[in-house]
Coordinates of C-alpha atoms in Angstrom, one line a residue:
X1 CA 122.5 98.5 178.5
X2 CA 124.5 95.5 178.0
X3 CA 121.3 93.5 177.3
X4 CA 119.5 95.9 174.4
X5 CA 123.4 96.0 172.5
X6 CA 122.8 91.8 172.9
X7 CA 119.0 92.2 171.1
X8 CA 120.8 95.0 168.5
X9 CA 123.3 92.3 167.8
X10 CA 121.2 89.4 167.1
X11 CA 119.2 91.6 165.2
X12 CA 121.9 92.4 162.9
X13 CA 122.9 88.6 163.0
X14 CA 119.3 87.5 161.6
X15 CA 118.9 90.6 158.8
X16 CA 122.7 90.3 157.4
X17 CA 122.3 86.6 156.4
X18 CA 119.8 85.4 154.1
X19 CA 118.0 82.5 155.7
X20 CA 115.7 85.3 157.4
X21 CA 114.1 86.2 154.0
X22 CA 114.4 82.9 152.5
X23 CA 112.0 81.6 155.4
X24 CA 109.6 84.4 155.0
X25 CA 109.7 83.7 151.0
X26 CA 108.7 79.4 151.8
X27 CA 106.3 80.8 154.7
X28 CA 104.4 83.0 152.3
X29 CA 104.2 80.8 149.2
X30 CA 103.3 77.9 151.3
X31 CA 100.5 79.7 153.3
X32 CA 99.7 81.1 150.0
X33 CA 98.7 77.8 148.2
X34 CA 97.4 76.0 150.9
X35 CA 94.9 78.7 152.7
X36 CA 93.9 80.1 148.5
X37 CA 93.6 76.4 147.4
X38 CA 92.0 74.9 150.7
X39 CA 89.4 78.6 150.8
X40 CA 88.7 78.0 147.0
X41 CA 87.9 74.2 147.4
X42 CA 85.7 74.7 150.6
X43 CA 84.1 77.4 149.1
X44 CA 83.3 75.5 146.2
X45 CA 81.9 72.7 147.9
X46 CA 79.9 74.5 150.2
X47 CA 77.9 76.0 147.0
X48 CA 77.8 72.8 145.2
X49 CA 77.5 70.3 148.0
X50 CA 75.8 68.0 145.6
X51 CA 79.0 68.2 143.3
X52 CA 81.0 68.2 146.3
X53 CA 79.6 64.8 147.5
X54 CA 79.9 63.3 144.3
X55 CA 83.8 63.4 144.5
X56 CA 83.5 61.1 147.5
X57 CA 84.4 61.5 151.0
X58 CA 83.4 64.1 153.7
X59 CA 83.5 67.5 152.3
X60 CA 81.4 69.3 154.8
X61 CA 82.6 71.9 157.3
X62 CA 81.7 70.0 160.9
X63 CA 79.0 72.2 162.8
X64 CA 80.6 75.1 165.0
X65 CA 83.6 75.5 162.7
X66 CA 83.6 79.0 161.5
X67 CA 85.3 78.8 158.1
X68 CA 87.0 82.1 157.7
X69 CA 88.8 81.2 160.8
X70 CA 89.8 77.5 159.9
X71 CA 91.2 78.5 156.6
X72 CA 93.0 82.1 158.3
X73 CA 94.4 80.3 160.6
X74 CA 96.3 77.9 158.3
X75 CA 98.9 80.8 158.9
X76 CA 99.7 78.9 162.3
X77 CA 98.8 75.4 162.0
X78 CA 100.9 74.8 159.2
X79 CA 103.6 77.9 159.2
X80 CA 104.4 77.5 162.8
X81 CA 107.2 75.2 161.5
X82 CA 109.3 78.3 159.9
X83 CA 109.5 80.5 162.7
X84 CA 111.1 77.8 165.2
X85 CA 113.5 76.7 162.6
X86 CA 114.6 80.0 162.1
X87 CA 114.9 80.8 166.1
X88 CA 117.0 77.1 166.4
X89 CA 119.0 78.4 163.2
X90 CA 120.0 81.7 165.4
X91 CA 121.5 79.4 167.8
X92 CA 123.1 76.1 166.3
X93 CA 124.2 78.8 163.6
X94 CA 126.5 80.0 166.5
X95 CA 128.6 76.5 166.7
X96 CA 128.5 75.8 163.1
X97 CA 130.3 78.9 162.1
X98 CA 132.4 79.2 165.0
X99 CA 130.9 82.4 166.0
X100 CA 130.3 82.2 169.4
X101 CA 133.8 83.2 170.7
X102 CA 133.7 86.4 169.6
X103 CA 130.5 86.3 170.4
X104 CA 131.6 85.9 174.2
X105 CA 134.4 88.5 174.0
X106 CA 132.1 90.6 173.5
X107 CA 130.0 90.1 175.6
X108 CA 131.1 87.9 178.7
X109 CA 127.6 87.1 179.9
X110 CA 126.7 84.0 178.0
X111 CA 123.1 84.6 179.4
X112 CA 122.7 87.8 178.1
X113 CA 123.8 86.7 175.3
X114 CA 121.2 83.7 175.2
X115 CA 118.5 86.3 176.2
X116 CA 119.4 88.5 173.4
X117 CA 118.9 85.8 171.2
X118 CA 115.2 84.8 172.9
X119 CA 113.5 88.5 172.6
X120 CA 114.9 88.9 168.9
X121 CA 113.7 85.7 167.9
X122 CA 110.5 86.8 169.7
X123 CA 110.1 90.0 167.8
X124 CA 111.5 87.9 164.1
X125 CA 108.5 85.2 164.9
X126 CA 105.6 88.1 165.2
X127 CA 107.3 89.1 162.0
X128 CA 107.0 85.8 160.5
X129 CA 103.5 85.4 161.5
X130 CA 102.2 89.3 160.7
X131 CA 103.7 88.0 157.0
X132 CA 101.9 85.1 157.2
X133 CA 98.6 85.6 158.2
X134 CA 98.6 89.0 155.6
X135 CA 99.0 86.3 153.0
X136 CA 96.2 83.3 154.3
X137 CA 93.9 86.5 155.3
X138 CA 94.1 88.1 151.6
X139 CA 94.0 84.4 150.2
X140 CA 91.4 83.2 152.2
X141 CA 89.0 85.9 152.1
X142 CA 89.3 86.2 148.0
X143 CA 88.3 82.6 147.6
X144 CA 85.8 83.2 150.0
X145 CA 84.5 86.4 148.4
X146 CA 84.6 84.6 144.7
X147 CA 81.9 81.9 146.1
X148 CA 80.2 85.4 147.9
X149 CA 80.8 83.9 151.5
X150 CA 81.3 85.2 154.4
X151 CA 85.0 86.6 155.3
X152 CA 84.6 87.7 158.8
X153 CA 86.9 90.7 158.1
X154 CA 84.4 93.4 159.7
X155 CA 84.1 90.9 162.5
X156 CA 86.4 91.8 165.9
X157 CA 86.2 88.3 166.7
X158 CA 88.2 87.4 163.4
X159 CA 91.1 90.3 163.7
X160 CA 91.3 89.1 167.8
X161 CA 92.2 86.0 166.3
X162 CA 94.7 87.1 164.1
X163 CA 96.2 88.7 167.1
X164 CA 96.4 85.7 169.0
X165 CA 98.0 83.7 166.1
X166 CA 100.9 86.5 165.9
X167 CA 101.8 85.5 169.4
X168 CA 101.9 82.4 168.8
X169 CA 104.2 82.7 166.0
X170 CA 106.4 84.7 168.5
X171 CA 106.3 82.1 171.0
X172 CA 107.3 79.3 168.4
X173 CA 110.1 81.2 167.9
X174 CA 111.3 81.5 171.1
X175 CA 110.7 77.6 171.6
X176 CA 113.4 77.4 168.3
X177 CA 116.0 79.5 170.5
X178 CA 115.0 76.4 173.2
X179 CA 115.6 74.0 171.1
X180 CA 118.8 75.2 169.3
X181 CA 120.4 75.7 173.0
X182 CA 119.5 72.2 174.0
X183 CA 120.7 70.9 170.7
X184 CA 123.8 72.9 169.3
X185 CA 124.2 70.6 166.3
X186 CA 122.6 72.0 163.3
X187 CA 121.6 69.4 161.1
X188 CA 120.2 67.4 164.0
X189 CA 117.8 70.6 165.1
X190 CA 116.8 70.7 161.8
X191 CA 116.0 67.3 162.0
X192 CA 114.1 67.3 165.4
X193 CA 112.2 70.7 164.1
X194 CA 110.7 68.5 161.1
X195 CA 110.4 65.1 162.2
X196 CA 108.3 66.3 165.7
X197 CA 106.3 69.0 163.9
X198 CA 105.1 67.6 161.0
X199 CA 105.0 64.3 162.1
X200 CA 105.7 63.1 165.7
X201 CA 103.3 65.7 167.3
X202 CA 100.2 65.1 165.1
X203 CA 100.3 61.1 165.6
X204 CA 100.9 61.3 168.9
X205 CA 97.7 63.6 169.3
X206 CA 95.8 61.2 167.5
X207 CA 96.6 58.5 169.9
X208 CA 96.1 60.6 172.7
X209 CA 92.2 61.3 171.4
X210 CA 91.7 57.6 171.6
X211 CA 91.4 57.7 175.4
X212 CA 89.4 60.2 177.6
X213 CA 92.6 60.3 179.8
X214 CA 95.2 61.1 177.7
X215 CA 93.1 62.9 175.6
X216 CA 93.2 65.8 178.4
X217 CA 97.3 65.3 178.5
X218 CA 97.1 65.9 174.4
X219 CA 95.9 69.1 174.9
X220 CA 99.6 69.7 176.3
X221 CA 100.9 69.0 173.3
X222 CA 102.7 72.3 172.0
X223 CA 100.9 72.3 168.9
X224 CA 97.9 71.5 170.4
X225 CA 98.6 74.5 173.0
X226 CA 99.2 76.4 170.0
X227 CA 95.6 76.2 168.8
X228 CA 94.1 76.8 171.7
X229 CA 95.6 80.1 171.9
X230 CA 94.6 81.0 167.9
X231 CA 91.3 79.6 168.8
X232 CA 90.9 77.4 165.2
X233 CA 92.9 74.7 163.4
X234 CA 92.8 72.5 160.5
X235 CA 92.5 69.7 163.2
X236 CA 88.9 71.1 164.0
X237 CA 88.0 69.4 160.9
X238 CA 89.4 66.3 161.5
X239 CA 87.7 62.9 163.1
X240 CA 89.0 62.2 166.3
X241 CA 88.3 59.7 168.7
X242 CA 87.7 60.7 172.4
X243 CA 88.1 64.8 172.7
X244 CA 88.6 67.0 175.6
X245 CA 88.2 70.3 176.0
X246 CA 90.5 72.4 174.4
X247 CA 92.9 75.0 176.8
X248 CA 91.5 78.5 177.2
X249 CA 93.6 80.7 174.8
X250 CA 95.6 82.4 177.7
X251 CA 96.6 78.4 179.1
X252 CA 97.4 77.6 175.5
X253 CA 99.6 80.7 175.5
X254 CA 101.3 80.3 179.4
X255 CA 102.1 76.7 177.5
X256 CA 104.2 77.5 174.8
X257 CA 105.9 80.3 177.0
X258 CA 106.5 77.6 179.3
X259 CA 107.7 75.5 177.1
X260 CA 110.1 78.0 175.7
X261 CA 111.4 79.3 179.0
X262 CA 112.0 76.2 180.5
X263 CA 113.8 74.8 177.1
X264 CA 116.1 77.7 176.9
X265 CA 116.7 77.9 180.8
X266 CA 117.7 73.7 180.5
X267 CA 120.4 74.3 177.0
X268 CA 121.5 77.8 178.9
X269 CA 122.4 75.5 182.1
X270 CA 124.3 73.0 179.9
X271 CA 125.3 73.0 176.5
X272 CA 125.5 76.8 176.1
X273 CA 128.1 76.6 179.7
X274 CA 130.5 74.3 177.9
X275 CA 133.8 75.4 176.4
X276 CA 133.6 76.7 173.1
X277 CA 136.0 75.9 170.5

């Protein structure tokens, strides 16, 4: 019983403050322009190739990339950012306000507390990412429908992958909780969030695709993991150099859970034992 009144409580914690919907609100809008604007300009070029290959530059979809699920899944590969801010934010949140002591008084158990915190962020992230791929889905499939494309909306395949990118967005959440255990300090989760999603991560798995060898480690990589479970990517599109196979969607799932069990386990061991002030 103790542990559900931990899940009600952080519940309450995220919907009582603001930076829940604020999130949701930069989630949407930038899903919104990217998938519509990406959809519209694909679809475009794919009915005027000749037009399109005027503007210079590879405009072409690669063979084997099906396009309603490159531009749906724009939901993931470029909102999976929000979701493990806002799981850190539950926790660093904690020290910057001075929470956490009464926290603890009521409730003694700092790892139920902690585990409270990793199911609600679970639960907030599938949230974050049923919002997010209801706005690339209905963006996507009208730019696709104003070129008279294929959406893949009566397709199972298509909604199966939806699915998959909901967990995902659940998992990235948990992996925030992770994160904000290991590192209390706000500013510098924030920091770490940014720097190794939206640039540390996709250099490094550029490097990696330059060798056979650690092209296979890449696929490790939590964002690459995170593909593998959705099943498409903006990276599909892009040139790489040496490529190995990608993780079968259930691996690329077992990786981010990983990732986010063994995270929180680590901060729950240290930082989140240490006196609070």
């Amino acid at each position: 019983m103790s542990f559900l009144r931990s899940i009600a409580s952080e519940f309450q914690k995220v919907f009582t403050t603001r930076m829940w919907w604020l999130l949701a609100l930069l989630l949407v809008g930038y899903v919104l322009v990217l998938a519509g604007g990406f959809g519209a300009f694909l679809g475009w070029a794919v009915r005027n190739p000749d037009a399109a290959a005027a503007t210079g530059g590879n405009t072409a979809v690669p063979p084997g990339v099906d396009l309603p699920s490159l531009i749906y899944t724009f939901a993931t590969s470029i909102g999976y950012v929000f979701p493990v801010l806002l799981g850190a934010l539950a926790v660093t949140g904690e020290f910057r306000h001075r929470t956490l002591t009464p926290t603890f008084l009521a409730e003694p158990h700092r790892s139920i507390v902690l585990g409270g915190k990793f199911v609600s962020q679970l639960v907030v992230g599938a949230g974050l990412g049923v919002a997010a791929f209801a706005t690339s889905v209905g963006a996507g499939a009208a730019a696709l429908a104003a070129f008279d494309l294929e959406t893949g909306l009566d397709q199972s395949d298509t909604w199966a992958l939806v699915g998959r990118g909901v967990l995902a967005m659940a998992l990235w959440g948990a992996i925030g909780v992770g994160l904000g255990a290991l590192v209390p300090n706000q500013v510098a989760a924030i920091v770490i969030v940014i720097a190794f999603t939206q640039f540390v991560e996709p250099i490094l798995r550029l490097v990696a695709s330059f060798s056979e060898v650690t092209a296979g480690i890449g696929t490790f990589l939590p964002g690459a993991a995170s593909d593998a479970l959705v099943g498409a990517s903006i990276y599909n599109m892009m040139p790489m150099g040496s490529s190995s196979p990608p993780l079968e969607w259930w691996q690329g799932g077992l990786v981010l859970l990983g990732i986010a069990v063994v995270a929180t386990v680590i901060g729950g061991a240290t930082t989140w034992r240490r006196d609070v002030t």
